[in-house]
PDB file of C-alpha atoms in Angstrom:
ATOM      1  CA  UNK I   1       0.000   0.000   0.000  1.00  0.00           C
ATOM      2  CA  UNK I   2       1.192   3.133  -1.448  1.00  0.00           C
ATOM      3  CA  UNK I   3       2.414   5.864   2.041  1.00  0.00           C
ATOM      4  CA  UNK I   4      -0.319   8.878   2.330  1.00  0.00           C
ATOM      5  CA  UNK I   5       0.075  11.953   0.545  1.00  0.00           C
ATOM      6  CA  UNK I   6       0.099  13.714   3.502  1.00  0.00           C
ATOM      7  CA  UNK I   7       2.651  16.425   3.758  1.00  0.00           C
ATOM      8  CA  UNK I   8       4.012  16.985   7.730  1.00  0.00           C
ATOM      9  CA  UNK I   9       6.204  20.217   8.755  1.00  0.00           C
ATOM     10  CA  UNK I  10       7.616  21.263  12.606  1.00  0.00           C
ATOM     11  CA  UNK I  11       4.523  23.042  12.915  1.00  0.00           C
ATOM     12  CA  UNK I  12       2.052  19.542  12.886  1.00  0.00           C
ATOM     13  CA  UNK I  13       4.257  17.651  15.081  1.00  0.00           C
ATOM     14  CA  UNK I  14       3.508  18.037  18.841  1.00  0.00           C
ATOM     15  CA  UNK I  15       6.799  17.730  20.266  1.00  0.00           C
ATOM     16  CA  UNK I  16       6.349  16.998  24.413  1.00  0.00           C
ATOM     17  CA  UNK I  17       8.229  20.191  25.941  1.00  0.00           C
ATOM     18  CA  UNK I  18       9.824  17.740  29.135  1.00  0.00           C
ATOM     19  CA  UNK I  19      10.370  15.041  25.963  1.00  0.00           C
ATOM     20  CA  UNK I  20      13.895  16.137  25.490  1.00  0.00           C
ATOM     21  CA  UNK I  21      15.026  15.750  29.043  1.00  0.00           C
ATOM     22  CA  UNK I  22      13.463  12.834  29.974  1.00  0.00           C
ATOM     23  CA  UNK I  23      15.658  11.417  27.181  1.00  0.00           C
ATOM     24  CA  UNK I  24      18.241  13.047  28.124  1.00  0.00           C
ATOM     25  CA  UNK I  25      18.240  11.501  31.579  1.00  0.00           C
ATOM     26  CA  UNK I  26      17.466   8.296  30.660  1.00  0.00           C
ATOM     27  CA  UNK I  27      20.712   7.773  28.398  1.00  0.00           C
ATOM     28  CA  UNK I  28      22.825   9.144  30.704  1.00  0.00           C
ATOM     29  CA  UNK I  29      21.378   6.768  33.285  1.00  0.00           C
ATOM     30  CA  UNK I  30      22.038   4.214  30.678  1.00  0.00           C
ATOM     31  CA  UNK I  31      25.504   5.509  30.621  1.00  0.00           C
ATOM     32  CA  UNK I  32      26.386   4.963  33.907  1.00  0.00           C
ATOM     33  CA  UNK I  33      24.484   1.706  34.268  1.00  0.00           C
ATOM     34  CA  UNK I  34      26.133  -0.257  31.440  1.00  0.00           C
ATOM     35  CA  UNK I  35      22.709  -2.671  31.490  1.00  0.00           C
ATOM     36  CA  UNK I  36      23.706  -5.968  29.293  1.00  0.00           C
ATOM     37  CA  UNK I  37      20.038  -6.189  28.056  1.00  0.00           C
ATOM     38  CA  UNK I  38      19.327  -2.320  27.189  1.00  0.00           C
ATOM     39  CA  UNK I  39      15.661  -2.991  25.987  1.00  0.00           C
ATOM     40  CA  UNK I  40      14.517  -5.325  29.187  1.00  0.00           C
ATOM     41  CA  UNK I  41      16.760  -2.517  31.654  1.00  0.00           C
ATOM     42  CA  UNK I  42      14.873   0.062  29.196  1.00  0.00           C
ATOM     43  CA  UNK I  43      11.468  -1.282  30.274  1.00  0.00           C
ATOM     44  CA  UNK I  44      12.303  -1.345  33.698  1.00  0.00           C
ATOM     45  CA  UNK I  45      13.089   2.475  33.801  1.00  0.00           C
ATOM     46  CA  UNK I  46      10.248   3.701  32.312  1.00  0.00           C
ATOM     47  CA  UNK I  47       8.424   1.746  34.523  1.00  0.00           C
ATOM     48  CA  UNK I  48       9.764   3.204  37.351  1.00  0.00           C
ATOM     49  CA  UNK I  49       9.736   6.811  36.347  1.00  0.00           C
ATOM     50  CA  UNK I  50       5.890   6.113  35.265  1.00  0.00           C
ATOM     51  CA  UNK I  51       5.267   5.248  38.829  1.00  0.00           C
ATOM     52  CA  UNK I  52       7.134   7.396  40.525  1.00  0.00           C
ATOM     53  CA  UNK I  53       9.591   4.657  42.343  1.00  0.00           C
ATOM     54  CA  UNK I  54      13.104   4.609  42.577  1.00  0.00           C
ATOM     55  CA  UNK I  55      14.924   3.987  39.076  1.00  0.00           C
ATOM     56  CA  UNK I  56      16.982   1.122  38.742  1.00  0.00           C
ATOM     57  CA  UNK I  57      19.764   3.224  37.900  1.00  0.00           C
ATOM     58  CA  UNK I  58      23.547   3.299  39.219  1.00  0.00           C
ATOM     59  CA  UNK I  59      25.044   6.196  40.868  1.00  0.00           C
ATOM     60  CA  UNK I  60      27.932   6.325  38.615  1.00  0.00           C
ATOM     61  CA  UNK I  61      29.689   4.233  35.887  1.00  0.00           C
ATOM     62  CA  UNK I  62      31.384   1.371  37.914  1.00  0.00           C
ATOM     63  CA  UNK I  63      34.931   0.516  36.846  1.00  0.00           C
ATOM     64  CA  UNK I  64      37.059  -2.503  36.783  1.00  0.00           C
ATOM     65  CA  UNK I  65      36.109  -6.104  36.029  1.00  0.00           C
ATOM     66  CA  UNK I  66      34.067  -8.225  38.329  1.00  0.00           C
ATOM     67  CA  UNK I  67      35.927  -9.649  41.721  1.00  0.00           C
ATOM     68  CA  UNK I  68      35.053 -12.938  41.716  1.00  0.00           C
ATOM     69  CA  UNK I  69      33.823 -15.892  39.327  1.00  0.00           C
ATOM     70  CA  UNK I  70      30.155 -15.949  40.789  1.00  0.00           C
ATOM     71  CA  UNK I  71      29.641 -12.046  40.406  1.00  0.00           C
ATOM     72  CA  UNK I  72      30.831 -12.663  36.657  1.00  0.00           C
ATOM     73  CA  UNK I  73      28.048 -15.433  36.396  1.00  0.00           C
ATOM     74  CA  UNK I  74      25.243 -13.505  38.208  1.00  0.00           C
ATOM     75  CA  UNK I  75      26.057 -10.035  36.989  1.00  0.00           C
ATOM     76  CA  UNK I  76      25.722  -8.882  40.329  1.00  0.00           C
ATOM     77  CA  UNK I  77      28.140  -6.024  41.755  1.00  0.00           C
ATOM     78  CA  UNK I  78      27.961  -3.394  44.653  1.00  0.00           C
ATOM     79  CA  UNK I  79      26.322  -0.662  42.908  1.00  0.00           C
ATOM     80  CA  UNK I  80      23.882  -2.819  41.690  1.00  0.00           C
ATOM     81  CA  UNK I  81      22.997  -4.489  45.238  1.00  0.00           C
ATOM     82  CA  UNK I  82      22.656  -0.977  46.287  1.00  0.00           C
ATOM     83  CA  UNK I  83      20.249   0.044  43.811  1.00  0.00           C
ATOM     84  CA  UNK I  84      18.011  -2.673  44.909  1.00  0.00           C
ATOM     85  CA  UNK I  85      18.827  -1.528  48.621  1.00  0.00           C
ATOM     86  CA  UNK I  86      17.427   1.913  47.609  1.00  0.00           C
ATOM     87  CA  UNK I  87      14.198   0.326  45.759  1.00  0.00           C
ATOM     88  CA  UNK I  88      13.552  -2.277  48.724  1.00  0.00           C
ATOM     89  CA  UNK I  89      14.666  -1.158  51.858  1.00  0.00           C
ATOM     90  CA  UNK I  90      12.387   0.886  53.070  1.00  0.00           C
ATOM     91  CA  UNK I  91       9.527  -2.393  53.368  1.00  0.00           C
ATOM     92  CA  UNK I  92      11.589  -4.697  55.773  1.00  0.00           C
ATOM     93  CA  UNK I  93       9.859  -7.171  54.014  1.00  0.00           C
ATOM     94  CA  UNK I  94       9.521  -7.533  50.005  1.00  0.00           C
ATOM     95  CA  UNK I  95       7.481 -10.001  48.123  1.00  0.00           C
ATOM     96  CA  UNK I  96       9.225 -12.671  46.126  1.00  0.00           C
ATOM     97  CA  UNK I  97       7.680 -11.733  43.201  1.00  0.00           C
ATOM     98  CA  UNK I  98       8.312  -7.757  43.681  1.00  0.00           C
ATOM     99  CA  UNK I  99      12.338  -8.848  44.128  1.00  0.00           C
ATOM    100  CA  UNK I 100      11.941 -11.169  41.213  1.00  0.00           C
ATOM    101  CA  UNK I 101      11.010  -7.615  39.168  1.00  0.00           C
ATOM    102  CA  UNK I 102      13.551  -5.798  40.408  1.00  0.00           C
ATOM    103  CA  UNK I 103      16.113  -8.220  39.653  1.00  0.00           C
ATOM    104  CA  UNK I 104      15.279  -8.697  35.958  1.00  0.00           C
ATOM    105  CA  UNK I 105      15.086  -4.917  35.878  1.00  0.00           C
ATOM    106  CA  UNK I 106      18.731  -5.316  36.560  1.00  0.00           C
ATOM    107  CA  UNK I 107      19.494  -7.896  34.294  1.00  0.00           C
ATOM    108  CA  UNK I 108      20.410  -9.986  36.611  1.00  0.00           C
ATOM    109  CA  UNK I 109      21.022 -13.968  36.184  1.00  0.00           C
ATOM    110  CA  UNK I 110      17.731 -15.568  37.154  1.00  0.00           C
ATOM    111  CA  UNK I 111      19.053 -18.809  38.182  1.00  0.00           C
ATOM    112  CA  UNK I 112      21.513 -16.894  40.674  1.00  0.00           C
ATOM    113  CA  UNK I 113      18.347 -15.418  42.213  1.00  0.00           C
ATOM    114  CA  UNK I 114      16.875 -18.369  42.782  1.00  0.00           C
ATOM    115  CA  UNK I 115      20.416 -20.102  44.633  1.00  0.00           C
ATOM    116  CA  UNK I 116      19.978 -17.219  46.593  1.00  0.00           C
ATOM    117  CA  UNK I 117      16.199 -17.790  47.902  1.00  0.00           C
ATOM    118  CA  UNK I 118      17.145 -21.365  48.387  1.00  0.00           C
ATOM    119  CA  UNK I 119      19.979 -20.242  50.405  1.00  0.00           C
ATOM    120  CA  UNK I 120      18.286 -18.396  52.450  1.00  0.00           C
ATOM    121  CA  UNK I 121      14.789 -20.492  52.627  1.00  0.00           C
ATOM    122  CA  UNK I 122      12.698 -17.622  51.392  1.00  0.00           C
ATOM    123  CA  UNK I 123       9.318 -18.592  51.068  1.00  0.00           C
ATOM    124  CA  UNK I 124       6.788 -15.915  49.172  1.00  0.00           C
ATOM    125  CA  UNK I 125       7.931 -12.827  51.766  1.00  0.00           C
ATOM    126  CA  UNK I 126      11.851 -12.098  52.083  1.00  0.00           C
ATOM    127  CA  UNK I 127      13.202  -9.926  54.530  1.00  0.00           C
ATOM    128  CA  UNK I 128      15.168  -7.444  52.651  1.00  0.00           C
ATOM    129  CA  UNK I 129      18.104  -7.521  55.299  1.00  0.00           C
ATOM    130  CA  UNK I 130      18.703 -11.318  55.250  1.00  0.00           C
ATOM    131  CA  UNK I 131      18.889 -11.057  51.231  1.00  0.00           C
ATOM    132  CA  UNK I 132      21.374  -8.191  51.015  1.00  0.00           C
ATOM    133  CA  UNK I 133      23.554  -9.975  53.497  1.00  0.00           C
ATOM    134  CA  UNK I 134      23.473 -12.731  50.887  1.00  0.00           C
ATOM    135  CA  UNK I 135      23.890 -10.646  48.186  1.00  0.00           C
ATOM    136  CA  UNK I 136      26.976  -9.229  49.927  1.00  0.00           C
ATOM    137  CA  UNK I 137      28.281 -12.549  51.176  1.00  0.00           C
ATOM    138  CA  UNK I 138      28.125 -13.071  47.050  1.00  0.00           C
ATOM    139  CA  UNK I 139      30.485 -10.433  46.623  1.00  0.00           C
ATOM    140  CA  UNK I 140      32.731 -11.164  49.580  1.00  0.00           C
ATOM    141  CA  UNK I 141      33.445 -14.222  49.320  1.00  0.00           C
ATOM    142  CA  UNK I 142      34.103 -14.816  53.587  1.00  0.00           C
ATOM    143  CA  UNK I 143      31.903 -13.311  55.863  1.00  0.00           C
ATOM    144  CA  UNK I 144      34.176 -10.410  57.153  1.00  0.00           C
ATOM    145  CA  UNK I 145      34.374  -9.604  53.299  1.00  0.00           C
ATOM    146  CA  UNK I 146      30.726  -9.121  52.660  1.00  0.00           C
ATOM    147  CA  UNK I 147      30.284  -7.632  56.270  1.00  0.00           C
ATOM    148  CA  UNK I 148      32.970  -5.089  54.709  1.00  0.00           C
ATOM    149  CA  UNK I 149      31.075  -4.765  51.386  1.00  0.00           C
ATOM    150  CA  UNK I 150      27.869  -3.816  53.386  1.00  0.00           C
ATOM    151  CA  UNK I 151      29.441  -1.128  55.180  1.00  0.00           C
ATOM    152  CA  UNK I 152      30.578   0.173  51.859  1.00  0.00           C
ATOM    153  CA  UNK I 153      27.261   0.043  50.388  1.00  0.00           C
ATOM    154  CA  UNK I 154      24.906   1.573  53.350  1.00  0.00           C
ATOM    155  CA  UNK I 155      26.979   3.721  54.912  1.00  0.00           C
ATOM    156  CA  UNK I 156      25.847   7.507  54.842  1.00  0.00           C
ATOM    157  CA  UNK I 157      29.752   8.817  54.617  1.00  0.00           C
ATOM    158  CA  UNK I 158      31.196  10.340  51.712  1.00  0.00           C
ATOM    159  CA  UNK I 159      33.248   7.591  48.780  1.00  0.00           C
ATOM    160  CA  UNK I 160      36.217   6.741  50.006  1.00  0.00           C
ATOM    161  CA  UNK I 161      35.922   7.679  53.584  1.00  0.00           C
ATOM    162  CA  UNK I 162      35.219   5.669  56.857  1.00  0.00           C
ATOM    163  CA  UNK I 163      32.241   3.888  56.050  1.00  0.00           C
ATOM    164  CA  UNK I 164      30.675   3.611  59.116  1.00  0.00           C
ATOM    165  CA  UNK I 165      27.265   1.979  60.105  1.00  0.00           C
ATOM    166  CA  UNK I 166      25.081   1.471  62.936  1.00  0.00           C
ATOM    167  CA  UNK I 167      25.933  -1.099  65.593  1.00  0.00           C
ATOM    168  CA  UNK I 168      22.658  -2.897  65.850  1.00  0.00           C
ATOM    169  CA  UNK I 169      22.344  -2.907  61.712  1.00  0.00           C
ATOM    170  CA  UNK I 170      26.224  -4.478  61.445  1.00  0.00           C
ATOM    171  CA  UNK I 171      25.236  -6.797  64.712  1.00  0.00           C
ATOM    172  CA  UNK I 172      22.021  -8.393  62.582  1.00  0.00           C
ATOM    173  CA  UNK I 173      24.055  -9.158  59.440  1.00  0.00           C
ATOM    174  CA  UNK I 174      27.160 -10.673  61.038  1.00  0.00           C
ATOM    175  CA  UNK I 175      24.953 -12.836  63.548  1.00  0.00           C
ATOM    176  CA  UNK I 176      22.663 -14.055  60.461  1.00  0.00           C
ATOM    177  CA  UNK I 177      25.677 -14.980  57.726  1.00  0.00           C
ATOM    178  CA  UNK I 178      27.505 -16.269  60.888  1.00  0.00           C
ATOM    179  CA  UNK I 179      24.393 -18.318  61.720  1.00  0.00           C
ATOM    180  CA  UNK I 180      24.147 -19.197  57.976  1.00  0.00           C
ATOM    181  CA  UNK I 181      27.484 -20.262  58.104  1.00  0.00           C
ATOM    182  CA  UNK I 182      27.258 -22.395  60.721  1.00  0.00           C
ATOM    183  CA  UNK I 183      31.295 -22.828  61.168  1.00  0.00           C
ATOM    184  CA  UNK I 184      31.266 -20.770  64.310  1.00  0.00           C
ATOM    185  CA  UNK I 185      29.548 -21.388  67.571  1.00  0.00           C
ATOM    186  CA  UNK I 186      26.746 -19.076  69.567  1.00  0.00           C
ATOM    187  CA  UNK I 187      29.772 -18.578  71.628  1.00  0.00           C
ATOM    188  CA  UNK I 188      32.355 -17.516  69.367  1.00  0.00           C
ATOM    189  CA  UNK I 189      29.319 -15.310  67.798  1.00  0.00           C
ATOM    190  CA  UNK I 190      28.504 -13.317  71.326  1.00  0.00           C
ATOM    191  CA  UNK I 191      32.033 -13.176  71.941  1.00  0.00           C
ATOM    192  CA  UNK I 192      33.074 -11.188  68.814  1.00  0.00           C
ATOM    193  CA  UNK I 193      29.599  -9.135  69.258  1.00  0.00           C
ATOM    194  CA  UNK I 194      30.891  -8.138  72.737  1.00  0.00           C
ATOM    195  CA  UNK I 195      34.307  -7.747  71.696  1.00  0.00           C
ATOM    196  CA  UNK I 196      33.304  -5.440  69.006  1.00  0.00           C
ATOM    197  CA  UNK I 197      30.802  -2.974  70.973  1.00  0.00           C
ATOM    198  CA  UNK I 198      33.360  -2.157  73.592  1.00  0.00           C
ATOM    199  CA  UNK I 199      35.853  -1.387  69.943  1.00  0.00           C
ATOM    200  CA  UNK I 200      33.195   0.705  68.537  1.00  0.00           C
ATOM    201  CA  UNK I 201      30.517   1.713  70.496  1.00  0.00           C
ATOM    202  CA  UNK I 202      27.121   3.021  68.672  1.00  0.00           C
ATOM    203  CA  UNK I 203      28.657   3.185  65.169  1.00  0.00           C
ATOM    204  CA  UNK I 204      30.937   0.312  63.467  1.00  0.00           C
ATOM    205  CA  UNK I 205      33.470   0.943  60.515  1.00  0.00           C
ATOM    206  CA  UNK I 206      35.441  -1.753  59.004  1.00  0.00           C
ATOM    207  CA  UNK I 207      39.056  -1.861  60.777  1.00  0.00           C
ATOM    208  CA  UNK I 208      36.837  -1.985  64.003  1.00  0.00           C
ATOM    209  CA  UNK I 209      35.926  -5.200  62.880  1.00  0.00           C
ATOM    210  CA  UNK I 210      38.391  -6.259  60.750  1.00  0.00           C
ATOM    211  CA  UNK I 211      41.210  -5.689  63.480  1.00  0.00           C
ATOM    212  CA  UNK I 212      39.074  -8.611  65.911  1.00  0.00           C
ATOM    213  CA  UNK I 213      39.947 -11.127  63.482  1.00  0.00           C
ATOM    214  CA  UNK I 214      43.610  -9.967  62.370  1.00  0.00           C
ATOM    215  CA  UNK I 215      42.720  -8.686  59.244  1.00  0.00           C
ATOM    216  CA  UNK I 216      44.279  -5.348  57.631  1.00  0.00           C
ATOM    217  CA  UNK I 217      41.388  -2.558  57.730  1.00  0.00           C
ATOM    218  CA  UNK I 218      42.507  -2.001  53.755  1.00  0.00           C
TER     219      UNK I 218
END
């Protein structure tokens, strides 16, 4: 079928006036994120912004390659487990299914989402806490790792300063992935808990922590 004869100039087109930020924003969000499946990460934002939720969007370009051989499987990183922290932290408790949105947002590997429920016995409510401990644990590779990761990832301080983080928050990961791990005792567990609030008192940074078990604070 032959196109219409219609003739169109600048002045029939109804150009949006916020059009031309909105797209501005969102490739410079796609900039910094670096999604591996733009259109599905596409979908996601828009989604988002339509809603008014947090955008699944990193806070700046993340450089380097991945630290470990299950974070170059999964596609997970820290400034991606942070911008689920931002989108699901503030329910204490997030459906599976919500997660299970997020996480594709991300382009994240499906089947590492699911070791992770299993890991952590999720049933169709997850506390958000208990998964980003896992998530970090991911990253980390030991427990004092991930407990370091964490700190790097919720602490209020500027980049590349202290890190710190409350006591009772850094208490209820270390006592769940120590749990989880099951290597150390309820003993050894209380011990290092009481060693570690007469170190730091109300707020926790990493060498408090990482100077108990004889680790540099680097």
């Amino acid at each position: 079928m032959p196109p219409p004869d219609t003739m169109y100039c600048a002045q029939q087109i109804n150009i949006p006036p916020e059009l031309p930020d909105i797209l501005k924003q969102f490739t410079k969000a796609a900039i910094r994120t670096q999604p591996d499946d733009v259109l599905k990460w596409s979908a996601a934002y828009f989604s988002a912004l339509s809603k008014g939720e947090i955008l699944p969007v990193k806070e700046r370009l993340e450089v380097g390659q991945p630290s470990s051989a299950t974070t170059q499987t999964s596609g997970l990183s820290p400034a991606l487990l942070k911008v689920l922290h931002k989108q699901l932290s503030p329910q204490k408790s997030v459906s599976k299914s919500e997660l299970q949105e997020k996480w594709r947002g991300l382009c994240l590997s499906s089947d590492h989402l699911d070791s992770l429920l299993s890991l952590g016995n999720f049933g169709d409510m997850v506390d958000w806490m208990e998964f980003f401990a896992l998530g970090c644990s991911t990253l980390g590779g030991t427990i004092i790792s991930a407990l370091k990761c964490a700190c790097e990832i919720l602490t209020d301080d500027p980049e590349g300063s202290a890190a710190h983080i409350p006591y009772e928050t850094f208490v209820s990961l270390y006592t769940y992935l120590a749990r989880l791990d099951g290597d150390l005792s309820e003993d050894q567990i209380n011990s290092f808990i009481q060693n570690l609030q007469e170190v730091a008192g109300g707020m926790v940074l990493p060498s408090d922590f990482t100077s108990l078990c004889g680790e540099s604070a680097e």
